[in-house]
PDB file of C-alpha atoms and ligand atoms in Angstrom:
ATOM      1  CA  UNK V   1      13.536  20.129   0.475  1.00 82.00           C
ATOM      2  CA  UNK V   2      15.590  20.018   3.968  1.00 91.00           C
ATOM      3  CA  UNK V   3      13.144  22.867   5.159  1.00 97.00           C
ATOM      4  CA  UNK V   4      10.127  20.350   4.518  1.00 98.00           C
ATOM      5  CA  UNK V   5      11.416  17.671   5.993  1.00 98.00           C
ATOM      6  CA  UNK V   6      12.153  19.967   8.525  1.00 98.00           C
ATOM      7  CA  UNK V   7       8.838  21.092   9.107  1.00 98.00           C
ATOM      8  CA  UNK V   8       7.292  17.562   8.846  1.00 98.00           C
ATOM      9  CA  UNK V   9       9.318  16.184  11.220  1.00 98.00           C
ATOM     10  CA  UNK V  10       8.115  19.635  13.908  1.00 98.00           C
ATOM     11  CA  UNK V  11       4.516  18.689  13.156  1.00 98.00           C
ATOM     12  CA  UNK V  12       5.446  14.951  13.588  1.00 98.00           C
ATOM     13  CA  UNK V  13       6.176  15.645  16.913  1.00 98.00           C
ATOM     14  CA  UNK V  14       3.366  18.270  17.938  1.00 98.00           C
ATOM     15  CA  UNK V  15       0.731  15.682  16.794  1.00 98.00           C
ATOM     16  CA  UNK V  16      -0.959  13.070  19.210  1.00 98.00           C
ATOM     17  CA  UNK V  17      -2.275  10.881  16.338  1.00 98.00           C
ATOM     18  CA  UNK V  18      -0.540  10.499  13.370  1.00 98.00           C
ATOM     19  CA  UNK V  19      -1.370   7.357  10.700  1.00 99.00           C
ATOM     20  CA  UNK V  20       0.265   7.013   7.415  1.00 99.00           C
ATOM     21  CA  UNK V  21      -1.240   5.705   4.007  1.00 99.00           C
ATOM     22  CA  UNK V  22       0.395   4.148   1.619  1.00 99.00           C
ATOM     23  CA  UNK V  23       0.969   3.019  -2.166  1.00 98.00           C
ATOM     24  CA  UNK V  24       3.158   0.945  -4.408  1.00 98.00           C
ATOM     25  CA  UNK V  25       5.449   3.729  -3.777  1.00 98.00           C
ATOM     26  CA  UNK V  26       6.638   2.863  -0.747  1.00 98.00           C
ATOM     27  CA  UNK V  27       7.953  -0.325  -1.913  1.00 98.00           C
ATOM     28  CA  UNK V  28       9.369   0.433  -5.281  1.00 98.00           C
ATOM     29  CA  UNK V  29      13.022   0.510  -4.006  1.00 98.00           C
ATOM     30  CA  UNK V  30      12.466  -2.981  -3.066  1.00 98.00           C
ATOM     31  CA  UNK V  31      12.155  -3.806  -6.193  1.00 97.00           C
ATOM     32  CA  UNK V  32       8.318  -4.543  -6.235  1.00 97.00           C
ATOM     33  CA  UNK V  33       6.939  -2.235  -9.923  1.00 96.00           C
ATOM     34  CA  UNK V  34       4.419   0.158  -8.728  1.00 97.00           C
ATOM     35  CA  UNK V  35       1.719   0.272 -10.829  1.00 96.00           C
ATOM     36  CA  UNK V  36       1.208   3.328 -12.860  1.00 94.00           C
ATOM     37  CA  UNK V  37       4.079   5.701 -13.716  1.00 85.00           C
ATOM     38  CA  UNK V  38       7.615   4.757 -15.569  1.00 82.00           C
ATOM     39  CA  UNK V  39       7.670   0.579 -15.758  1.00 87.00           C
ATOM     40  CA  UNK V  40       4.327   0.552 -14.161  1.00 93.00           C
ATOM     41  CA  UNK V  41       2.631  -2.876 -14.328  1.00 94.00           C
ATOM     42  CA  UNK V  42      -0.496  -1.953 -16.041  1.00 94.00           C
ATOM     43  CA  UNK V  43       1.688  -1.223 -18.925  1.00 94.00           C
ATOM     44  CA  UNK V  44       2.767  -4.725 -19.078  1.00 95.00           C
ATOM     45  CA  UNK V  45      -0.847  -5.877 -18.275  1.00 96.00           C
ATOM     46  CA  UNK V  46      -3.613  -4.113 -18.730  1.00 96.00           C
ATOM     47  CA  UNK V  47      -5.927  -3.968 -15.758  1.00 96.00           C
ATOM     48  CA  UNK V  48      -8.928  -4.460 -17.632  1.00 95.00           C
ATOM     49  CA  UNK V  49      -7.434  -7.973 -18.253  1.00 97.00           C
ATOM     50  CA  UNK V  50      -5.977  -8.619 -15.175  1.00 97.00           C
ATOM     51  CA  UNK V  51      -6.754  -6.920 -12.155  1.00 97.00           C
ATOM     52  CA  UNK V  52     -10.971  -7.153 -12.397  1.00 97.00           C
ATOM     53  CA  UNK V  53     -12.654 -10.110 -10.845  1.00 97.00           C
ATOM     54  CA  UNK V  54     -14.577 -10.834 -14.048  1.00 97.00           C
ATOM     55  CA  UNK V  55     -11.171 -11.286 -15.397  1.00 98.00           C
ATOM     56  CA  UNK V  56      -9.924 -13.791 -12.617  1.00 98.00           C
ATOM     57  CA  UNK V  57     -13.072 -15.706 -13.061  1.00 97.00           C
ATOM     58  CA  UNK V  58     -13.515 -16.332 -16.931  1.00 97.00           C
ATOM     59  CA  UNK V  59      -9.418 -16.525 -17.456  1.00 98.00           C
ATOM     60  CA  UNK V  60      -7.856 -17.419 -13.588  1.00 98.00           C
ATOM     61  CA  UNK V  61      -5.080 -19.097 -16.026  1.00 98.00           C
ATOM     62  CA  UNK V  62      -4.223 -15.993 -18.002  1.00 98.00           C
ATOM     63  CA  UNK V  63      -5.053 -13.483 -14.374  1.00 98.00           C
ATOM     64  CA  UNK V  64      -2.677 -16.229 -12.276  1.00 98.00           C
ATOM     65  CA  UNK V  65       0.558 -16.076 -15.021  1.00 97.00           C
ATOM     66  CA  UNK V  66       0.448 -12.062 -14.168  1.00 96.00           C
ATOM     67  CA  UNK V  67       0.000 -13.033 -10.222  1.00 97.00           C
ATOM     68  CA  UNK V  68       2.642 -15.621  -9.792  1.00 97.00           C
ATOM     69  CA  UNK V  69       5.256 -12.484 -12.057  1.00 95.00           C
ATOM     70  CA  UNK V  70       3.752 -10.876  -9.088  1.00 96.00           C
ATOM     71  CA  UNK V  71       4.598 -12.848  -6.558  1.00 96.00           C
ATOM     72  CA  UNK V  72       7.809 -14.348  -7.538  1.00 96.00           C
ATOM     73  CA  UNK V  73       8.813 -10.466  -7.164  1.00 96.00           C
ATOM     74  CA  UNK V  74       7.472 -10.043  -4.037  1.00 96.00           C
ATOM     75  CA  UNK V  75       9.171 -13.391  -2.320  1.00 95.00           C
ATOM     76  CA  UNK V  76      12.264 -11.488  -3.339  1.00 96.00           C
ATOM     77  CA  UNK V  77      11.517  -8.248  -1.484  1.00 98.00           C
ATOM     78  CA  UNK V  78      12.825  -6.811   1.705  1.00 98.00           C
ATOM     79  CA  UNK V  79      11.211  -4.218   3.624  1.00 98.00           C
ATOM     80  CA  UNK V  80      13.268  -1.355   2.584  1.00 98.00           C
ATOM     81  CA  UNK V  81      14.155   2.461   4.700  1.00 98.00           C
ATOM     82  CA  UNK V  82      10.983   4.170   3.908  1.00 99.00           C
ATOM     83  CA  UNK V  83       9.291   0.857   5.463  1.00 98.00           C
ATOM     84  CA  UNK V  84      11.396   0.509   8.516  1.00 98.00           C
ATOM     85  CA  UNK V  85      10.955   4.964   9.406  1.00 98.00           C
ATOM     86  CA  UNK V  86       7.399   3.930   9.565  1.00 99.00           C
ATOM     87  CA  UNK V  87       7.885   1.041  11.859  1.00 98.00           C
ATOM     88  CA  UNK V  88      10.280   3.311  14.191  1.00 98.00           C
ATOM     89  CA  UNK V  89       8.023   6.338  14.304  1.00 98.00           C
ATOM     90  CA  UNK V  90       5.108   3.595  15.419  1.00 98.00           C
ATOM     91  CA  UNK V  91       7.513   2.263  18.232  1.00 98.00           C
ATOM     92  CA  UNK V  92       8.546   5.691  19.037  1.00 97.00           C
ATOM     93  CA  UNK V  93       4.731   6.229  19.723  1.00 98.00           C
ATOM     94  CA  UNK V  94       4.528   9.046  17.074  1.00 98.00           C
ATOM     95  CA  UNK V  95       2.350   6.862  14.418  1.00 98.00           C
ATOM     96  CA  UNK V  96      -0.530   5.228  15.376  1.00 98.00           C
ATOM     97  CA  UNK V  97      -1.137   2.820  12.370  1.00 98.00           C
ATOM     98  CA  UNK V  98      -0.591   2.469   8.587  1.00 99.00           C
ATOM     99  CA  UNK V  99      -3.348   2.084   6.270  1.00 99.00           C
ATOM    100  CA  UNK V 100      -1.795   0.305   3.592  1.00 99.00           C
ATOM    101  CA  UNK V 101      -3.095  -0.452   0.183  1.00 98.00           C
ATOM    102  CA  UNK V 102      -0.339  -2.478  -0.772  1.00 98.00           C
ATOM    103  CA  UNK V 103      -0.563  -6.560  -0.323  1.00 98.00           C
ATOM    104  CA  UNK V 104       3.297  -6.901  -0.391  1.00 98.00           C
ATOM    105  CA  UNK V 105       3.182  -7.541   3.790  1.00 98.00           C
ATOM    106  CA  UNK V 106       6.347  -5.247   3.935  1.00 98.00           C
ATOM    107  CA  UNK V 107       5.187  -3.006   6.673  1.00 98.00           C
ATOM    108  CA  UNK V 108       4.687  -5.997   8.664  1.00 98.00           C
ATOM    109  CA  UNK V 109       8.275  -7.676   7.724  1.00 98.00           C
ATOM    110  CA  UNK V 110       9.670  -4.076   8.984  1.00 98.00           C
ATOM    111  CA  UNK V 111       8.195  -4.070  12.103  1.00 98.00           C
ATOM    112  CA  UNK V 112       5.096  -2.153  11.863  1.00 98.00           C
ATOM    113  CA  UNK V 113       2.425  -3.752  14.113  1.00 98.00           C
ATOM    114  CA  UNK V 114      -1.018  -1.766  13.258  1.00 98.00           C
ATOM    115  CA  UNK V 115      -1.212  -1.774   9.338  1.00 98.00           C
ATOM    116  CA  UNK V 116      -5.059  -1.932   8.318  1.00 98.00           C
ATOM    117  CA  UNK V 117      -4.674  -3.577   4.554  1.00 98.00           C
ATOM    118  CA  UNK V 118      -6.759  -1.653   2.900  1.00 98.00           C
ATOM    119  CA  UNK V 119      -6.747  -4.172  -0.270  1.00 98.00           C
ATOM    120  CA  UNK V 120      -6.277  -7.609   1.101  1.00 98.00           C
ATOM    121  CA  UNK V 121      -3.077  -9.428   1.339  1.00 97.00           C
ATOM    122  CA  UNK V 122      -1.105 -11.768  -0.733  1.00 97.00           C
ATOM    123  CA  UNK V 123      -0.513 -13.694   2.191  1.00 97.00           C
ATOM    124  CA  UNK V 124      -3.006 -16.034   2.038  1.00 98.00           C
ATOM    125  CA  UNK V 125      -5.550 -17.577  -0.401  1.00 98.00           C
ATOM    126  CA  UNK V 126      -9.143 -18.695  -0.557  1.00 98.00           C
ATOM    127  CA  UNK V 127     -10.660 -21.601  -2.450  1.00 98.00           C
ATOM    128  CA  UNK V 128     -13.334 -20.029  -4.813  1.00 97.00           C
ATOM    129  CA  UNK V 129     -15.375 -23.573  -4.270  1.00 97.00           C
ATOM    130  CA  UNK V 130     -15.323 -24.639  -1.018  1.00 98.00           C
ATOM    131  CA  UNK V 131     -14.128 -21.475   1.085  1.00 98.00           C
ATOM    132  CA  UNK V 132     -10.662 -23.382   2.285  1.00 98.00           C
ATOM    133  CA  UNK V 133      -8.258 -20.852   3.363  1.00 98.00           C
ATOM    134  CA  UNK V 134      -3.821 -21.587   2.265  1.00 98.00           C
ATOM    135  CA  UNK V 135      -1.208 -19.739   2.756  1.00 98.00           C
ATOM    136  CA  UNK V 136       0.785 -18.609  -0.211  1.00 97.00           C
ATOM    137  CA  UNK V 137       4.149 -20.231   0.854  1.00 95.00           C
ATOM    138  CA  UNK V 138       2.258 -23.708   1.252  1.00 96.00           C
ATOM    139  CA  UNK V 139       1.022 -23.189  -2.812  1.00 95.00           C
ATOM    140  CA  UNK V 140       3.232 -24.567  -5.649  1.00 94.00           C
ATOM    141  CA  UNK V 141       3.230 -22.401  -8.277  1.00 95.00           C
ATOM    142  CA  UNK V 142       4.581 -24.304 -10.782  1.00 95.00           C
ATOM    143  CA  UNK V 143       1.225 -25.134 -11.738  1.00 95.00           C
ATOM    144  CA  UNK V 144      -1.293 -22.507 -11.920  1.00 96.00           C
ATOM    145  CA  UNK V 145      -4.177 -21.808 -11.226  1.00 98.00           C
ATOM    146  CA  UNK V 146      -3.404 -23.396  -8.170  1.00 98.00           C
ATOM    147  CA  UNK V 147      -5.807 -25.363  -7.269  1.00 97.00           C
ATOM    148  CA  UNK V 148      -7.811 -26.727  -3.789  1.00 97.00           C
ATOM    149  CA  UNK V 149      -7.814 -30.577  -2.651  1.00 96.00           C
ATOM    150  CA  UNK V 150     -11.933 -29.648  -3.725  1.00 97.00           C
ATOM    151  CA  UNK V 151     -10.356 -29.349  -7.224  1.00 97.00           C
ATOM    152  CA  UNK V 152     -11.370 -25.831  -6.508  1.00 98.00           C
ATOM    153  CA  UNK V 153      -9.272 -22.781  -7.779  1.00 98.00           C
ATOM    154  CA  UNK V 154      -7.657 -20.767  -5.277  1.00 98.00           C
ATOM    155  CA  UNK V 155      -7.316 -16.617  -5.366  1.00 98.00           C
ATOM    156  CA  UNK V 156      -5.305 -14.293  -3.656  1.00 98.00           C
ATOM    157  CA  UNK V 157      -6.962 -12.569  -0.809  1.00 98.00           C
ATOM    158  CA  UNK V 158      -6.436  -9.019  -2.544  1.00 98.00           C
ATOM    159  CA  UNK V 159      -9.264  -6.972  -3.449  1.00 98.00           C
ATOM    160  CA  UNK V 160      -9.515  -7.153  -7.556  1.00 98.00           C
ATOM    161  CA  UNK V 161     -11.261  -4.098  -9.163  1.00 97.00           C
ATOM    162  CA  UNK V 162     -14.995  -5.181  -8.600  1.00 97.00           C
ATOM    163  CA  UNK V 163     -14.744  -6.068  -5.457  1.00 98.00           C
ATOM    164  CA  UNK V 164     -15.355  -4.657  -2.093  1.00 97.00           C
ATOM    165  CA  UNK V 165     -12.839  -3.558   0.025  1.00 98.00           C
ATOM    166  CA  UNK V 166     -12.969  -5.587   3.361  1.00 98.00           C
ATOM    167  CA  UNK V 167     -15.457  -3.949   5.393  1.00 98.00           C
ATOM    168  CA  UNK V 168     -13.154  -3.938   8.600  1.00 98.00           C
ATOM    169  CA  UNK V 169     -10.943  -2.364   6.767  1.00 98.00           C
ATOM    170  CA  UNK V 170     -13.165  -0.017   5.453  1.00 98.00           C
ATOM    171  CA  UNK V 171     -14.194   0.802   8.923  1.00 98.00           C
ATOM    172  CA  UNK V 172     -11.135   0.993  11.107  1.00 98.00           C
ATOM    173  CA  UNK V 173      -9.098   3.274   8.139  1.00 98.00           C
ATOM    174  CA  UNK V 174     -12.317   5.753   7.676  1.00 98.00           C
ATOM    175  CA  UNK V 175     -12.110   6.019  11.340  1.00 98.00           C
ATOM    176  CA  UNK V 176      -8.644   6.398  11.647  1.00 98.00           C
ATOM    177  CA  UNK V 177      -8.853   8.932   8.844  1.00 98.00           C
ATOM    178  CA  UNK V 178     -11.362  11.141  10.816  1.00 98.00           C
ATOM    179  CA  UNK V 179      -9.237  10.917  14.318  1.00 98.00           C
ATOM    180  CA  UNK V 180      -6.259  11.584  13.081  1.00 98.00           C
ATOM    181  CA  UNK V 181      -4.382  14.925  13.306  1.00 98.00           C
ATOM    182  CA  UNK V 182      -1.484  14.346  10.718  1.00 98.00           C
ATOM    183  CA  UNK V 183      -1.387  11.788   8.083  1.00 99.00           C
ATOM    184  CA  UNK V 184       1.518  10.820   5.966  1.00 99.00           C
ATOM    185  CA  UNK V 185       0.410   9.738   2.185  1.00 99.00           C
ATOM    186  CA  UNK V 186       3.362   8.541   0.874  1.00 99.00           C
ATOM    187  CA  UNK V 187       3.772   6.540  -2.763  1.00 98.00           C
ATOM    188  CA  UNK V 188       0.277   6.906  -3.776  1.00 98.00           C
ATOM    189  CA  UNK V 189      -0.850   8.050  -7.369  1.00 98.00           C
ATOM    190  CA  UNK V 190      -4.209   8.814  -5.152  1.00 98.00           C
ATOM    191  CA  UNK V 191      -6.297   7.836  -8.349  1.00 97.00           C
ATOM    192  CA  UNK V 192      -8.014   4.122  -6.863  1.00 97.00           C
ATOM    193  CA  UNK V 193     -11.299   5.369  -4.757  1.00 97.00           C
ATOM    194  CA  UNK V 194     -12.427   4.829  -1.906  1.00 98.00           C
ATOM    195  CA  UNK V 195      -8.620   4.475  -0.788  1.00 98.00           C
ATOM    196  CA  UNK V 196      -7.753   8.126  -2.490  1.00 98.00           C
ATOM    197  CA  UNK V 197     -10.498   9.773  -0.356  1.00 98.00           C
ATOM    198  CA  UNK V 198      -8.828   9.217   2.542  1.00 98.00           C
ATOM    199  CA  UNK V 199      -6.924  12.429   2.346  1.00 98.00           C
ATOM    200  CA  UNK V 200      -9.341  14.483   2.035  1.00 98.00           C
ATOM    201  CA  UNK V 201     -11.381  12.702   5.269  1.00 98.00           C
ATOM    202  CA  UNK V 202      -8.309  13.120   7.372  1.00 98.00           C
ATOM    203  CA  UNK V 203      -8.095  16.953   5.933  1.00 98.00           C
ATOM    204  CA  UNK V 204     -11.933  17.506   6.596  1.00 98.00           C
ATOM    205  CA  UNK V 205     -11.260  16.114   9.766  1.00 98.00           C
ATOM    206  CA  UNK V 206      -9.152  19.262  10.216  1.00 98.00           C
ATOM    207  CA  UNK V 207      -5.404  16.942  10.319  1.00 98.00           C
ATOM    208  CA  UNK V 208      -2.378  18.468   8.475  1.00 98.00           C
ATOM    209  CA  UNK V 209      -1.272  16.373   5.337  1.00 98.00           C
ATOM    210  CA  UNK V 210       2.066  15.407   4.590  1.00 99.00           C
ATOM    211  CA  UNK V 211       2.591  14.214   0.777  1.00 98.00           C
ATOM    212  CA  UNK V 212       5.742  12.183  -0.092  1.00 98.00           C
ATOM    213  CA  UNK V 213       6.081  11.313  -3.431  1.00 98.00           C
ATOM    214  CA  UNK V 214       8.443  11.503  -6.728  1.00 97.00           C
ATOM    215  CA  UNK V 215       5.933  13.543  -8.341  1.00 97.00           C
ATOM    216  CA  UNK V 216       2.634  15.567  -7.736  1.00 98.00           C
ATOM    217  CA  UNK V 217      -0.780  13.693  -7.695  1.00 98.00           C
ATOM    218  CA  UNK V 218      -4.187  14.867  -7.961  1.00 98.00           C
ATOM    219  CA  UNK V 219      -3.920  15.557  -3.774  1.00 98.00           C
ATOM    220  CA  UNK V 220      -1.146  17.731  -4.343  1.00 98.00           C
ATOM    221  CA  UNK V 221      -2.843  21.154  -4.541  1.00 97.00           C
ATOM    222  CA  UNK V 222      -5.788  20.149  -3.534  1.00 97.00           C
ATOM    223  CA  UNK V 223      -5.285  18.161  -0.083  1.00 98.00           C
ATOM    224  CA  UNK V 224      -1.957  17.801   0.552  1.00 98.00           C
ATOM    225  CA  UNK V 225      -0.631  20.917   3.195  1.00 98.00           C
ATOM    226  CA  UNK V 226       2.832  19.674   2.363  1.00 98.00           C
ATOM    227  CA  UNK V 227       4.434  17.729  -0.404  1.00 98.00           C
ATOM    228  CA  UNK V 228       7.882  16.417  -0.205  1.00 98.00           C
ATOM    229  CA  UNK V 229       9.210  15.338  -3.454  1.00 98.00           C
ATOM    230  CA  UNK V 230      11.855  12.593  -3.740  1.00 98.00           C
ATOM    231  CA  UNK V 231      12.032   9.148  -2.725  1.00 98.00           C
ATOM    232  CA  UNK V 232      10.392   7.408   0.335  1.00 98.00           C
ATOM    233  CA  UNK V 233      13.262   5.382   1.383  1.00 98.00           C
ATOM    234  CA  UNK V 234      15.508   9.067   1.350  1.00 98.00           C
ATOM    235  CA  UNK V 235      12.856  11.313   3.057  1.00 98.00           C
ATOM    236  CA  UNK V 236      10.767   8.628   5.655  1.00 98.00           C
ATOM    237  CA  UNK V 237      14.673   8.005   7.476  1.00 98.00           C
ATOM    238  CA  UNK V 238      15.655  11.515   7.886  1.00 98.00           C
ATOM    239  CA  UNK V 239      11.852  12.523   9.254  1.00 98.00           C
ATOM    240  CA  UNK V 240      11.919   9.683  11.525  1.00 98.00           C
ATOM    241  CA  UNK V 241      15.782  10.738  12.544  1.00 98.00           C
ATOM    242  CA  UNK V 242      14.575  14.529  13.164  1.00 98.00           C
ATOM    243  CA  UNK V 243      11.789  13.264  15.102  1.00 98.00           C
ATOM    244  CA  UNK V 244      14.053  11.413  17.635  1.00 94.00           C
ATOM    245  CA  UNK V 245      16.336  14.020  18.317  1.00 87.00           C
TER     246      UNK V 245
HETATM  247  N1  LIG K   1       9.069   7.177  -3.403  1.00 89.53           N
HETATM  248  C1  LIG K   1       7.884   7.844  -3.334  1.00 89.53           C
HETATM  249  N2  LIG K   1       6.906   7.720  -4.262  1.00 89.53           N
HETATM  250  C2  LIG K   1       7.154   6.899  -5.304  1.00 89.53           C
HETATM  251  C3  LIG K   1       8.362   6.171  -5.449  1.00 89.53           C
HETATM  252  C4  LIG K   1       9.338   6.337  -4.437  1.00 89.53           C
HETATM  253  N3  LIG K   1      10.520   5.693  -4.490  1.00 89.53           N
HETATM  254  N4  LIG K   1       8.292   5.447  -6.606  1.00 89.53           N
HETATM  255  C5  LIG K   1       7.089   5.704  -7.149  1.00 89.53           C
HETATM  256  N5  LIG K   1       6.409   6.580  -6.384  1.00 89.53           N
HETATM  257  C6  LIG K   1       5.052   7.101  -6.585  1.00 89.53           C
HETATM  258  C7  LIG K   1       4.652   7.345  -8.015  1.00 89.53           C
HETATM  259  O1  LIG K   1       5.014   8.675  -8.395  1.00 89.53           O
HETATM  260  C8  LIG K   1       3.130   7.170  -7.959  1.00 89.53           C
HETATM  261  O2  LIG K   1       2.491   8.391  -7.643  1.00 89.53           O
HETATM  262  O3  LIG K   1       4.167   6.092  -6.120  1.00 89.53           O
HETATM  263  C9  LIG K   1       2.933   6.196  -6.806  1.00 89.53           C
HETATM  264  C10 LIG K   1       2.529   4.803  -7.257  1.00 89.53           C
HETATM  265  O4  LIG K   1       1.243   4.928  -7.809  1.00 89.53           O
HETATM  266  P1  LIG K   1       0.484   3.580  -8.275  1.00 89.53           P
HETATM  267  O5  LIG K   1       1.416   2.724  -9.044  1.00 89.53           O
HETATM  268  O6  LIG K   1      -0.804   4.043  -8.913  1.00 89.53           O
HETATM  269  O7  LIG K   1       0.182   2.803  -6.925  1.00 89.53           O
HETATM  270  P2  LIG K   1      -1.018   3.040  -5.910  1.00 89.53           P
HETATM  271  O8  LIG K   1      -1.333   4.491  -5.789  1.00 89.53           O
HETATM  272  O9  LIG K   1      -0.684   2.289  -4.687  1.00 89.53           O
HETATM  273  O10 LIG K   1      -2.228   2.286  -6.661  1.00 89.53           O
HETATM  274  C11 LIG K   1      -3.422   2.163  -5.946  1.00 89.53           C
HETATM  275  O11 LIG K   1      -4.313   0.757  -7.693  1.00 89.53           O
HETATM  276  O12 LIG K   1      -3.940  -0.911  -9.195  1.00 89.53           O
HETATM  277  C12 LIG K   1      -4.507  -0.623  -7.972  1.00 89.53           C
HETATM  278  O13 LIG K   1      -4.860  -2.095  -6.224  1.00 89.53           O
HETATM  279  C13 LIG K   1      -3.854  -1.422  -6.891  1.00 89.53           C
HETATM  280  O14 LIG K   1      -3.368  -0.751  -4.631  1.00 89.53           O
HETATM  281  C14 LIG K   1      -3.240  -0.370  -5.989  1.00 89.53           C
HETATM  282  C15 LIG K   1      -4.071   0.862  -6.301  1.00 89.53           C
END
């Protein structure tokens, strides 16, 4: 594993534009479930049920019990290692963004200033009635659905299955994808499209790719030049360490 990390920290430093994407991965050792996997959310909810905006729309009571679970794990979060190598590497100069499609806001809590969120944020809210726009530490959510001074119901501004992913978003990561010359895919199953194609853009685009994740994923042999297996918040610090020496 040492040799790996090795290596990715030498092409780290040969490349001139390196981005990272990310998945619920990266922030399972703060505590926030990933998704899929051992403990995985959708085992405790099935997606079907509560992730689709069909769902949010003819149940937002049953969809916002699973979302404020969500949330109330996500207030208690800290950006963890994995999330603060990222941040260094970008003020280092050797990362040029993160495409994340988490809506936890940890990359930004770390430091990292250029993080494209490829599925929306938690951050804020929008009124499904009027279009009125809160932010998520002004909402009680004692009582859910929250709702608008309209009388409207408010929803996260994450992208449900169903809906499009925010077409700046869209834009700027595709680009990024295609520009870059080394991308970092860390805590991603890599099984949600159009996110998962990203990969294979940035390796079309002819950039080396660097997989860090507990186990293999469908990029592994297929994509991924490298894979690094282990933990995020072990193998991010000691790349980012290599890469300033
Ligand atoms: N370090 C590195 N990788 C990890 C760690 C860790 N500490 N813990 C878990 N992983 C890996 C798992 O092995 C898995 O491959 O992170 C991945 C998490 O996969 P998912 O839970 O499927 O999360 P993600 O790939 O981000 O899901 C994509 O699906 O449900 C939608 O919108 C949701 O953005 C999400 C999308």
């Amino acid at each position: 594993m040492r040799d790996r990390i090795e290596r990715a920290a030498e092409w780290l430093k040969e490349s001139e534009f390196a981005i990272a994407l990310t998945g619920a991965g990266i922030s399972v050792e703060s505590g926030i479930p990933a998704f899929r996997g051992s403990q995985g959310l959708w085992d405790k909810y099935d997606p079907a049920e509560y992730a689709t905006i069909e769902a949010f729309m003819s149940d937002p009571f049953k969809v916002w019990k699973m979302l404020k679970e969500l949330y109330e794990t996500v207030r208690r979060a800290e950006p963890n290692a994995a999330h603060r190598a990222l941040a260094e590497l970008e003020a280092m100069g050797k990362l040029r963004a993160v495409i994340t499609q988490n809506v936890d806001s940890l990359h930004q809590r770390a430091g990292s200033r250029n993080v494209i969120e490829f599925h929306g944020s938690g951050e804020t809210l929008t009124c499904l009635s009027c279009g009125g726009k809160f932010r998520i530490e002004d909402i009680d959510l004692e009582n859910i659905p929250p709702l608008c001074h309209c009388g409207g119901i408010l929803k996260p501004d994450v992208v449900f299955f169903g809906e499009p992913i925010p077409p700046e978003a869209l834009k700027s990561a595709f680009e990024l994808a295609e520009r870059c010359d080394l991308l970092l895919v860390v805590g991603t199953s890599a099984q949600v499209y159009p996110a998962a194609s990203i990969p294979r853009i940035a390796r079309d685009s002819g950039a080396r790719v660097v997989e860090i994740n507990l186990e293999p994923t469908p990029l592994t042999h297929e994509v991924s030049h490298l894979f690094i297996e282990g933990k995020a918040g072990e193998i991010l610090p000691e790349i980012a360490q290599l890469v300033k020496t």
